Amino acid sequence: MPDIAAFTAELAGVEQSTDAALLRQKSRDFYWYSPILKRQLDGKRADIWLRPQNEDEVMRILNAARRHGVPITVRGGATGNYGQCVPLNAGAVLDTTAMTAPIALKDGVLEAEAGARMIDLDLWARERGWELRLWPSTKRTATIAGFVAGGGAGVGGISHGTMRERGNLLGVRVATLQDPPALLDLEGDAANPVNRTYGTTGVITRVRLPLTPAQDWRDIAVVFSDFAAAGRFALALAFADGIPKKMCAVFDARLPPFFRAIADVVPADHALALVMVAPSGLVALRDMAREHSGRIMADQDTVAAERDPEATPFYEYCWNHTTLQVLKRDRGVTYLQCRFPFEGTLESVEKVRAAFPDEVWMHTECVRFGGRTTMTALPVIRWKDDARLAEIMAGFEAAGAGIANPHVFTIEEGSGYRRVPGDQLGFKRRVDPLGLFNPGKMKSFDEPESDAA
Ligand SMILES: Cc1cc2nc3c(=O)[nH]c(=O)nc-3n(C[C@H](O)[C@H](O)[C@H](O)COP(=O)(O)OP(=O)(O)OC[C@H]3O[C@@H](n4cnc5c(N)ncnc54)[C@H](O)[C@@H]3O)c2cc1C
């Protein structure tokens, strides 16, 4: 057992707390979406919460952690879904939310401190004519480094792919637990070992990302009498190179009633597509909706909505917000993450819907991977038990979909098609030889005899 008292004695002046209620709160994320993770992770607690103000304080914490063998679990906005920032072996939670400064924007490249909220960075960049290429639907809470280390897909994916795409992450500065702890600047492919590795390979202190010219995005809701028509429209939009777009999601008719601000405009038993297009794409979007027998029922300014705490940008009904909107009123559901094949995408979606007509409420998102376009999905699933969930996952796979299982907490078991290439295990061995960064989350390191690598 590490000597926490000796560890904290070295950290005078660093913001910290051992208050039990605060530790409970600061040791959680959104793992409770999964009844399986809830069972496994409820009650896990850090011994101490630390909130460094800058890199110097991060290095003081890491030097003390190395001397006293204290596990370090990094925490940003804590919106992760797989218990990524839940400390399995207690120790310290290192909270990055005081390190929020945008540092530079030059030639369309943004550099920022790790704990900056994505909404703040986007608005800061917008004032300078640029915007983020990608953001999660938790943009209003999530931090930039949390997105790199724990997420990586979302709004913008229909045009720019995911964070695993070469060029979407340009570099990071990362603090290590080597002997002695060090700050490393990693550029390009060299940054892959911290991309979606859940804080197991160091504390990111700075991130460098490419931006894209800012657009005045419009949120548009289009309704369809059936899901298949909505799917055809969505994929046609995803492939429409002449329409500048940021998002296109499709929802089973059972989902819109959970979307508070637009529920009333979606007729009963109608499927819904929520899209974000630039003003220059509106005419073509209307034509495309008409061609697919869709009706535009609502329309708002995305940026105005996200700046207004009372309003809901449509992306907060999309991605993994869909599940949250349902869970707010019905705790009997959970979800899955999957990617449909590049060929026969819609046929594969329909096979799953036909196999599980009652338990799977389909929700798809159009995304590019390696230059090809398909649909990923975060369907809402009526929860029964572990065995039934496994059957449903097998059903998705039988229909040609790949699963990124959101009901496990290790990188190797969960990430599936979202795994970033590179020698993450080798890097971990180099920068964290004592295994103190987020222990239990990189299976190939913690259980080298397993075939998880
Ligand atoms: C309602 C809802 C919707 C969501 N939608 C999306 C979505 O659209 N796309 C998507 O990708 N994800 C989504 N997520 C998951 C999550 O919101 C995102 O991945 C988000 O970017 C995480 O950022 P965060 O700051 O909250 O990270 P946290 O939850 O705080 O951390 C995530 C992981 O990154 C590590 N980490 C955090 N900061 C650092 C750092 N500085 N250095 C090293 N490691 C660090 C943590 O240890 C943890 O393992 C959603 C979650 C919810 C609850």
XYZ file of C-alpha atoms in Angstrom, residues 18-289:
272
model
C -9.448 14.056 0.770
C -13.073 14.900 1.519
C -15.028 11.631 1.170
C -17.987 13.092 -0.751
C -15.692 14.924 -3.150
C -13.564 11.802 -3.699
C -16.689 9.807 -4.515
C -17.728 12.417 -7.077
C -14.238 12.815 -8.562
C -13.771 9.050 -8.965
C -16.713 8.610 -11.350
C -17.591 9.087 -14.999
C -20.549 7.924 -17.111
C -19.758 4.181 -16.775
C -23.235 3.693 -15.292
C -24.720 3.639 -18.847
C -23.595 0.006 -18.696
C -25.251 -2.208 -16.054
C -22.176 -4.452 -16.346
C -19.657 -1.678 -15.646
C -21.897 -0.282 -12.932
C -21.704 -3.600 -11.113
C -17.901 -3.710 -11.526
C -16.984 -0.083 -10.825
C -19.434 1.262 -8.249
C -17.534 2.085 -5.054
C -14.069 2.495 -6.595
C -12.456 5.543 -4.971
C -9.242 7.545 -5.108
C -7.409 8.388 -1.870
C -6.795 11.975 -2.879
C -7.907 14.495 -5.499
C -5.248 16.858 -6.891
C -5.770 19.779 -9.254
C -2.463 21.104 -10.614
C -2.432 24.632 -12.036
C 0.428 24.101 -14.482
C 3.100 21.698 -15.790
C 5.405 22.411 -12.836
C 2.767 21.154 -10.425
C 2.080 18.119 -12.634
C 5.791 17.265 -12.470
C 5.874 17.703 -8.678
C 2.941 15.291 -8.397
C 4.569 12.730 -10.684
C 7.929 12.902 -8.902
C 6.196 12.290 -5.577
C 4.007 9.530 -7.078
C 7.087 7.714 -8.367
C 8.880 7.945 -5.019
C 5.857 6.637 -3.089
C 4.369 4.252 -5.664
C 1.041 6.114 -5.889
C -1.272 5.295 -8.849
C -2.253 8.341 -10.951
C -5.576 8.469 -12.781
C -6.019 11.555 -14.949
C -9.418 13.200 -15.055
C -10.646 15.873 -17.485
C -14.362 16.565 -17.877
C -15.132 13.008 -16.640
C -17.640 12.365 -19.414
C -16.023 9.068 -20.466
C -18.370 6.101 -20.791
C -16.251 3.109 -19.865
C -14.945 4.030 -16.418
C -11.821 5.377 -18.092
C -11.126 7.828 -15.267
C -12.360 5.580 -12.441
C -9.314 4.671 -10.302
C -9.353 0.870 -9.970
C -6.454 0.827 -7.465
C -7.202 4.030 -5.529
C -4.233 6.463 -5.397
C -4.580 9.988 -6.782
C -6.999 11.480 -9.264
C -5.134 14.189 -11.176
C -7.732 16.707 -12.362
C -6.653 18.819 -15.364
C -9.496 21.332 -15.289
C -7.351 24.228 -14.029
C -5.071 23.981 -17.080
C -7.312 25.600 -19.673
C -5.411 28.178 -21.679
C -5.426 28.324 -25.463
C -1.716 28.812 -26.236
C -1.457 29.588 -29.935
C -3.266 29.516 -33.271
C -1.028 29.737 -36.285
C -1.626 28.586 -39.869
C -4.796 26.777 -38.797
C -3.079 24.826 -36.001
C -4.334 25.195 -32.444
C -2.205 24.529 -29.382
C -3.921 24.449 -26.014
C -3.519 23.262 -22.461
C -4.910 19.812 -21.800
C -7.843 20.764 -19.588
C -9.390 23.375 -21.899
C -13.045 22.651 -22.611
C -13.698 21.972 -26.275
C -16.519 24.518 -26.453
C -14.197 27.253 -25.169
C -11.473 26.351 -27.654
C -13.969 26.255 -30.507
C -15.392 29.675 -29.633
C -11.868 31.093 -29.221
C -10.870 29.712 -32.619
C -14.114 31.012 -34.196
C -13.235 34.557 -33.200
C -10.142 34.032 -35.353
C -12.020 32.495 -38.323
C -11.400 28.821 -37.509
C -13.210 25.966 -35.758
C -12.462 22.455 -34.457
C -12.634 19.717 -37.085
C -14.094 17.211 -34.630
C -15.851 17.268 -31.313
C -17.814 14.838 -29.151
C -21.452 15.572 -28.360
C -20.111 16.414 -24.870
C -18.291 19.425 -26.365
C -19.794 21.729 -23.719
C -18.143 19.707 -20.873
C -15.330 17.595 -22.276
C -11.676 18.643 -22.305
C -9.427 18.576 -25.328
C -7.008 15.997 -23.861
C -9.903 13.882 -22.575
C -11.190 13.677 -26.155
C -7.754 12.612 -27.415
C -7.099 10.114 -24.609
C -10.618 8.758 -24.153
C -12.862 9.544 -27.125
C -12.046 10.489 -30.671
C -15.208 10.246 -32.780
C -18.134 12.583 -33.157
C -19.432 15.713 -34.844
C -17.280 16.453 -37.902
C -16.605 12.764 -38.520
C -18.766 12.825 -41.657
C -16.147 15.111 -43.252
C -12.916 14.580 -41.299
C -13.020 10.983 -40.013
C -11.955 10.278 -36.426
C -9.020 11.217 -34.196
C -7.248 8.033 -35.263
C -6.971 9.469 -38.801
C -3.402 10.610 -39.510
C -3.332 14.437 -39.476
C -6.216 14.987 -37.042
C -3.858 14.992 -34.029
C -0.641 16.896 -34.725
C 1.141 16.590 -31.418
C 1.059 16.473 -27.631
C 3.265 17.248 -24.698
C 3.089 14.432 -22.183
C 4.425 14.098 -18.631
C 5.842 10.651 -17.838
C 6.715 8.470 -14.854
C 10.173 7.547 -16.139
C 13.148 7.735 -13.786
C 13.129 10.677 -13.414
C 9.705 11.838 -14.702
C 10.042 13.916 -17.868
C 8.074 16.079 -20.292
C 8.116 14.712 -23.859
C 7.029 16.586 -26.986
C 5.583 14.081 -29.442
C 4.750 15.019 -33.020
C 2.679 13.277 -35.687
C 2.712 9.460 -35.524
C 4.918 9.691 -32.415
C 1.816 10.931 -30.530
C -0.156 7.724 -31.302
C 0.768 6.075 -27.983
C -1.297 8.648 -26.095
C -4.182 8.627 -28.602
C -7.096 6.748 -27.004
C -4.991 5.064 -24.332
C -7.118 6.271 -21.400
C -4.292 8.104 -19.597
C -2.266 4.879 -19.198
C 0.716 6.354 -21.072
C 1.201 9.712 -19.374
C -0.422 13.003 -18.462
C -1.030 15.076 -21.569
C -0.318 18.697 -20.691
C -0.673 20.236 -24.163
C -2.430 19.247 -27.383
C -1.880 20.443 -30.969
C -4.758 20.045 -33.435
C -5.445 21.189 -37.001
C -8.553 23.337 -37.439
C -10.878 23.993 -40.366
C -12.314 27.340 -41.547
C -15.348 28.317 -39.427
C -18.853 27.931 -40.860
C -22.217 29.221 -39.588
C -23.658 25.722 -39.125
C -27.433 25.131 -39.235
C -29.098 22.356 -37.248
C -31.848 20.780 -39.379
C -34.418 18.114 -38.440
C -35.870 16.064 -41.315
C -38.659 13.512 -40.740
C -39.467 10.383 -42.753
C -42.366 7.972 -42.686
C -39.962 5.049 -42.253
C -36.438 4.369 -41.020
C -35.153 2.861 -44.258
C -35.976 6.072 -46.179
C -34.211 8.152 -43.511
C -31.164 5.874 -43.821
C -31.064 6.237 -47.614
C -31.278 10.026 -47.268
C -28.506 10.086 -44.653
C -26.084 8.027 -46.670
C -26.838 10.056 -49.811
C -26.054 13.215 -47.835
C -22.851 11.688 -46.496
C -21.729 11.001 -50.070
C -22.853 14.418 -51.409
C -19.512 16.119 -51.954
C -21.156 19.432 -52.893
C -22.836 19.915 -49.498
C -20.599 21.159 -46.650
C -21.732 19.192 -43.587
C -20.674 18.424 -40.046
C -23.101 15.721 -38.940
C -25.863 13.377 -40.053
C -27.646 11.034 -37.632
C -30.699 8.792 -38.106
C -33.130 7.710 -35.382
C -35.736 4.991 -35.008
C -39.249 6.432 -34.486
C -39.149 5.434 -30.803
C -36.308 7.892 -30.059
C -37.512 11.439 -30.993
C -40.089 11.547 -28.151
C -37.057 11.679 -25.790
C -35.621 14.764 -27.538
C -37.253 17.496 -25.454
C -36.899 20.540 -27.727
C -37.954 18.828 -30.961
C -40.220 15.986 -29.800
C -43.316 18.015 -30.607
C -42.422 18.629 -34.244
C -41.761 14.977 -35.103
C -45.029 13.209 -36.004
C -45.678 9.943 -34.149
C -44.121 6.830 -35.699
C -41.774 8.861 -37.903
C -38.043 8.333 -38.229
C -35.817 11.374 -37.838
C -32.559 12.599 -39.365
C -30.639 15.367 -37.591
C -28.068 17.110 -39.731
C -25.664 20.034 -39.556
C -24.988 21.773 -42.855
C -23.364 25.068 -43.832
C -25.678 27.802 -45.184
C -24.320 27.238 -48.703
C -25.624 23.655 -48.557
C -29.204 24.453 -47.562
C -30.726 24.553 -51.048
C -29.172 21.223 -52.015
C -30.225 19.732 -48.681
C -33.853 20.744 -49.301
C -33.747 19.133 -52.746
C -32.248 15.979 -51.293
C -34.850 15.796 -48.522
